[in-house]
PDB file of C-alpha atoms in Angstrom:
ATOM      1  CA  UNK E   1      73.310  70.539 169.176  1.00  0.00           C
ATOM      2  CA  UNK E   2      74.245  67.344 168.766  1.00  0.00           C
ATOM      3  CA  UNK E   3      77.948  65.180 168.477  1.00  0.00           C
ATOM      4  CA  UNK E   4      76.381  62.945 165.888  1.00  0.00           C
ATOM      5  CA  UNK E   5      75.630  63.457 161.875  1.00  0.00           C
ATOM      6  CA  UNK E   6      72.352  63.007 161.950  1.00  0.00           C
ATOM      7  CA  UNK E   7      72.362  59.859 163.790  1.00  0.00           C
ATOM      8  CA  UNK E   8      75.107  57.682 165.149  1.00  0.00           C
ATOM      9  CA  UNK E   9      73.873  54.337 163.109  1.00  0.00           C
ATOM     10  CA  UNK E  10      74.452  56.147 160.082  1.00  0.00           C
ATOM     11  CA  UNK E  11      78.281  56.238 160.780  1.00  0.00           C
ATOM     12  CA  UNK E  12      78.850  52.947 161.304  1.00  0.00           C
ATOM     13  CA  UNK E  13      78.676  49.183 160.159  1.00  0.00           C
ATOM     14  CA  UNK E  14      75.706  47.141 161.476  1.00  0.00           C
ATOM     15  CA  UNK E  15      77.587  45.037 163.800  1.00  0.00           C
ATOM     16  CA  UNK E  16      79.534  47.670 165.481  1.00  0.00           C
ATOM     17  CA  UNK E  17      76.448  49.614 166.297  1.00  0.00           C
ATOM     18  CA  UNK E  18      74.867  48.553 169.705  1.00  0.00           C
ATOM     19  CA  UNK E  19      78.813  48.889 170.907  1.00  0.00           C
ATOM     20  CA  UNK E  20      78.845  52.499 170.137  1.00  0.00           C
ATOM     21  CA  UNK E  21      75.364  53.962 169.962  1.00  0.00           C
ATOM     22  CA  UNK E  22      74.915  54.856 173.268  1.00  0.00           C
ATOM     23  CA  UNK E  23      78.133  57.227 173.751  1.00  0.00           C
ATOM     24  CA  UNK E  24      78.865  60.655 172.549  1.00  0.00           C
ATOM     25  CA  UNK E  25      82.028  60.330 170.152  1.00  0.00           C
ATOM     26  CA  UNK E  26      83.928  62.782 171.973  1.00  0.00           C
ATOM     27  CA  UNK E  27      83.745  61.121 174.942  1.00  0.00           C
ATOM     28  CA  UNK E  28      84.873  58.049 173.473  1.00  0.00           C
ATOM     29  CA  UNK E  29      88.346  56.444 174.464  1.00  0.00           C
ATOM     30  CA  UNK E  30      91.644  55.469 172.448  1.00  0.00           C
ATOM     31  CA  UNK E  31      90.349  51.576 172.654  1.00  0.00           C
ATOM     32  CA  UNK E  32      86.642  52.660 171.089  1.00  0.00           C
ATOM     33  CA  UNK E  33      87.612  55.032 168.644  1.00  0.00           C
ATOM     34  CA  UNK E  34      89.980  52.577 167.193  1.00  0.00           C
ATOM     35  CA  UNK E  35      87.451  49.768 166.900  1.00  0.00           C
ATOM     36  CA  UNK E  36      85.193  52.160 165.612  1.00  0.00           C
ATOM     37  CA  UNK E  37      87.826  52.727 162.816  1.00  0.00           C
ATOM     38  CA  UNK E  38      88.249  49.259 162.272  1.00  0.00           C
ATOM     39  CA  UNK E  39      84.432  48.853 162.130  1.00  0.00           C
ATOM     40  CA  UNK E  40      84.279  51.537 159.623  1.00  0.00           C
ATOM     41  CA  UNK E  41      86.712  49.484 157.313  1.00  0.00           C
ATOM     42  CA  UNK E  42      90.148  51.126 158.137  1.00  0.00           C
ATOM     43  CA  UNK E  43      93.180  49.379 158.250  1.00  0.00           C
ATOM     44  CA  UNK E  44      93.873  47.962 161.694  1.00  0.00           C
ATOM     45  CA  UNK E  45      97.666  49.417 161.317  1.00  0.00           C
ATOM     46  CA  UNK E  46      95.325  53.226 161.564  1.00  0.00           C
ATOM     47  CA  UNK E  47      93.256  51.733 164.371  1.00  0.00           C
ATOM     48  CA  UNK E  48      96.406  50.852 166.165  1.00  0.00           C
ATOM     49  CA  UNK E  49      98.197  54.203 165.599  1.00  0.00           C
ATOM     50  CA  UNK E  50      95.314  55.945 166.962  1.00  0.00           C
ATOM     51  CA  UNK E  51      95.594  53.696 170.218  1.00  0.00           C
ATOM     52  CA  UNK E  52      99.344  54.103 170.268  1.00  0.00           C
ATOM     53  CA  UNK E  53      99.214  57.553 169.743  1.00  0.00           C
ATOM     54  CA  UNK E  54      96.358  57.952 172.722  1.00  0.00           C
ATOM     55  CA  UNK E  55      94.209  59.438 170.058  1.00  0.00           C
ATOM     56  CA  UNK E  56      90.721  59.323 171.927  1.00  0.00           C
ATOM     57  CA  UNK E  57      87.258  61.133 170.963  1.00  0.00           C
ATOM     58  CA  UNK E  58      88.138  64.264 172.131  1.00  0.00           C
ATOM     59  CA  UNK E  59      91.295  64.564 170.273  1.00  0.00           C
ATOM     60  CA  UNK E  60      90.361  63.524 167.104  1.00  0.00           C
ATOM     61  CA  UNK E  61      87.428  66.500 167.132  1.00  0.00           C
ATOM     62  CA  UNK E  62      90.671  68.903 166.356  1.00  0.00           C
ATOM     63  CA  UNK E  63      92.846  66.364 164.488  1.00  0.00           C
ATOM     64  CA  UNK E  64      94.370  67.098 161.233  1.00  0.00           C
ATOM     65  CA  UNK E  65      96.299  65.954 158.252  1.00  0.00           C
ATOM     66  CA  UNK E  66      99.602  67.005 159.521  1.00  0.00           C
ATOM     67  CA  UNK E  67      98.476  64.880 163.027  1.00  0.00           C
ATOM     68  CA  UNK E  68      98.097  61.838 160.740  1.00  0.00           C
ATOM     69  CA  UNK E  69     101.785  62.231 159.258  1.00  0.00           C
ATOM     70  CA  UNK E  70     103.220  62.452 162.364  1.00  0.00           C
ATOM     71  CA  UNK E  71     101.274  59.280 164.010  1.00  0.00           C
ATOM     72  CA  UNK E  72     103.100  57.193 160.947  1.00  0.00           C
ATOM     73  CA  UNK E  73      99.730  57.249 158.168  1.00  0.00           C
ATOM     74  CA  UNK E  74     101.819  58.406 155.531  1.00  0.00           C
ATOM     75  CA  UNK E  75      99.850  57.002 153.059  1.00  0.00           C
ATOM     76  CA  UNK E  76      98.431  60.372 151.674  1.00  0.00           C
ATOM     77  CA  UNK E  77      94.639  58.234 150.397  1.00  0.00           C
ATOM     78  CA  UNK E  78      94.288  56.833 154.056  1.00  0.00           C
ATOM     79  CA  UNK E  79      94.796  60.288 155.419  1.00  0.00           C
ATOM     80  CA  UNK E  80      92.136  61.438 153.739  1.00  0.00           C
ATOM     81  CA  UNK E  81      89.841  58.313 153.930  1.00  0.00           C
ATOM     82  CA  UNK E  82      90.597  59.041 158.303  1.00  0.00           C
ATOM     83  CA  UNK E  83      89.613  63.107 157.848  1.00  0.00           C
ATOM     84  CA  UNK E  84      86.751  61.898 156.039  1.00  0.00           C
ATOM     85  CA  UNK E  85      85.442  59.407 158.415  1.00  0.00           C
ATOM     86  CA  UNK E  86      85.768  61.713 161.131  1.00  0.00           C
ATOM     87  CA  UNK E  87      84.463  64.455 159.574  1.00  0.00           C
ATOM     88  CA  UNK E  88      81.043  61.862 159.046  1.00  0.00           C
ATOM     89  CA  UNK E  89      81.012  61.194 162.613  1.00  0.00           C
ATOM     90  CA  UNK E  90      81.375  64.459 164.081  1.00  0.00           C
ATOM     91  CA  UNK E  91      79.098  66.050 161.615  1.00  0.00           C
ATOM     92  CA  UNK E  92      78.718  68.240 158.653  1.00  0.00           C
ATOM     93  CA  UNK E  93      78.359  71.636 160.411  1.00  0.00           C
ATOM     94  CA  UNK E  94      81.723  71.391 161.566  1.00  0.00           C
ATOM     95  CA  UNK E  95      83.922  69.936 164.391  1.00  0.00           C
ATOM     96  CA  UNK E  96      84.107  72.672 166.671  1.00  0.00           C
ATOM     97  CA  UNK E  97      80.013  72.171 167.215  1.00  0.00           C
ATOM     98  CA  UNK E  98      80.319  68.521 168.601  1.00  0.00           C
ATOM     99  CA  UNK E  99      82.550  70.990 171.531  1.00  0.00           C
ATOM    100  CA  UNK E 100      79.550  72.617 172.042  1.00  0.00           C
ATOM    101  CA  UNK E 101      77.268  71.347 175.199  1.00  0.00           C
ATOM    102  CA  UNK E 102      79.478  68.903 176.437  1.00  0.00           C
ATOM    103  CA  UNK E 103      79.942  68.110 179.748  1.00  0.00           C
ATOM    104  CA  UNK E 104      83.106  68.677 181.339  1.00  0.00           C
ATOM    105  CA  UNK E 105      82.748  66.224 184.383  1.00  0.00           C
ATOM    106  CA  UNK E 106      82.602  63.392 181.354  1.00  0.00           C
ATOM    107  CA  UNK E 107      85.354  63.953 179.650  1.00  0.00           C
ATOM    108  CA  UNK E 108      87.462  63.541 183.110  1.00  0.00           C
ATOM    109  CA  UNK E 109      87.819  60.048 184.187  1.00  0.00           C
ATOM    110  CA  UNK E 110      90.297  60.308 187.589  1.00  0.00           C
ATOM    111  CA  UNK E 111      91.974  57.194 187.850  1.00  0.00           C
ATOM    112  CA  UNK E 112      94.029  56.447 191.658  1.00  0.00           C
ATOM    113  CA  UNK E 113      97.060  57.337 191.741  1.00  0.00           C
ATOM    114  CA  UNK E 114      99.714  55.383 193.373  1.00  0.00           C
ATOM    115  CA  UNK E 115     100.604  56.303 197.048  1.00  0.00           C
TER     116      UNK E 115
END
C-alpha cells in the first residue's frame, strides 16, 4: 500500500514537486505540509493555521471538519476545499490505509533535550 493517490506529482503544482516527491505525506512536518497547502493554492492564513496549530502529516491523516473550526478556518468552502485536498493526497481508498506500513522509527524525530 501506498501513502500517495496514485502518484505524489499528481497532488501537487509543478514547482512544488521536486520539494515534496521524495517524502511520504505522513511523515511530513508542520513547515512542509503547510507549503504544500500553499502550493496547492490555499490561502496562506490555512497554511499558517496548520503550522500554528502543529498540524503535521501525521495529524492531518485523522483530521476533520470540526479540527478545522477549532484551528480558526471558519470559512465553511475552505473547510471543505482543506478535506478535499487532503483527502487527494492521502488517497481515495481512505485515510486510515496511508497508516498502514509505516514505519514507526520515522515518524519519531528525538530532538536533545536541555540538561
Amino acid at each position: 500500500a501506498t501513502c500517495f493517490s496514485e502518484d505524489v506529482s499528481n497532488a501537487m503544482s509543478s514547482e512544488c514537486r521536486g520539494e515534496f516527491f521524495h517524502l511520504s505525506p505522513v511523515y511530513w512536518n508542520e513547515s512542509e505540509l503547510a507549503r504544500w497547502l500553499e502550493c496547492r493554492g490555499l490561502p496562506p492564513c490555512i497554511a499558517r493555521s496548520f503550522e500554528d496549530h502543529l498540524v503535521n502529516g501525521l495529524l492531518a491523516v485523522d483530521l476533520r471538519v470540526e479540527d478545522l473550526h477549532l484551528m480558526g478556518i471558519h470559512n465553511e468552502l475552505h473547510r471543505r476545499r482543506v478535506m478535499l485536498e487532503l483527502r487527494h493526497l492521502y488517497g481515495p481508498e481512505g485515510w486510515e490505509e496511508a497508516l498502514h506500513g509505516l514505519d514507526p522509527e520515522q515518524l519519531v524525530q528525538p530532538t536533545a533535550l536541555p540538561p
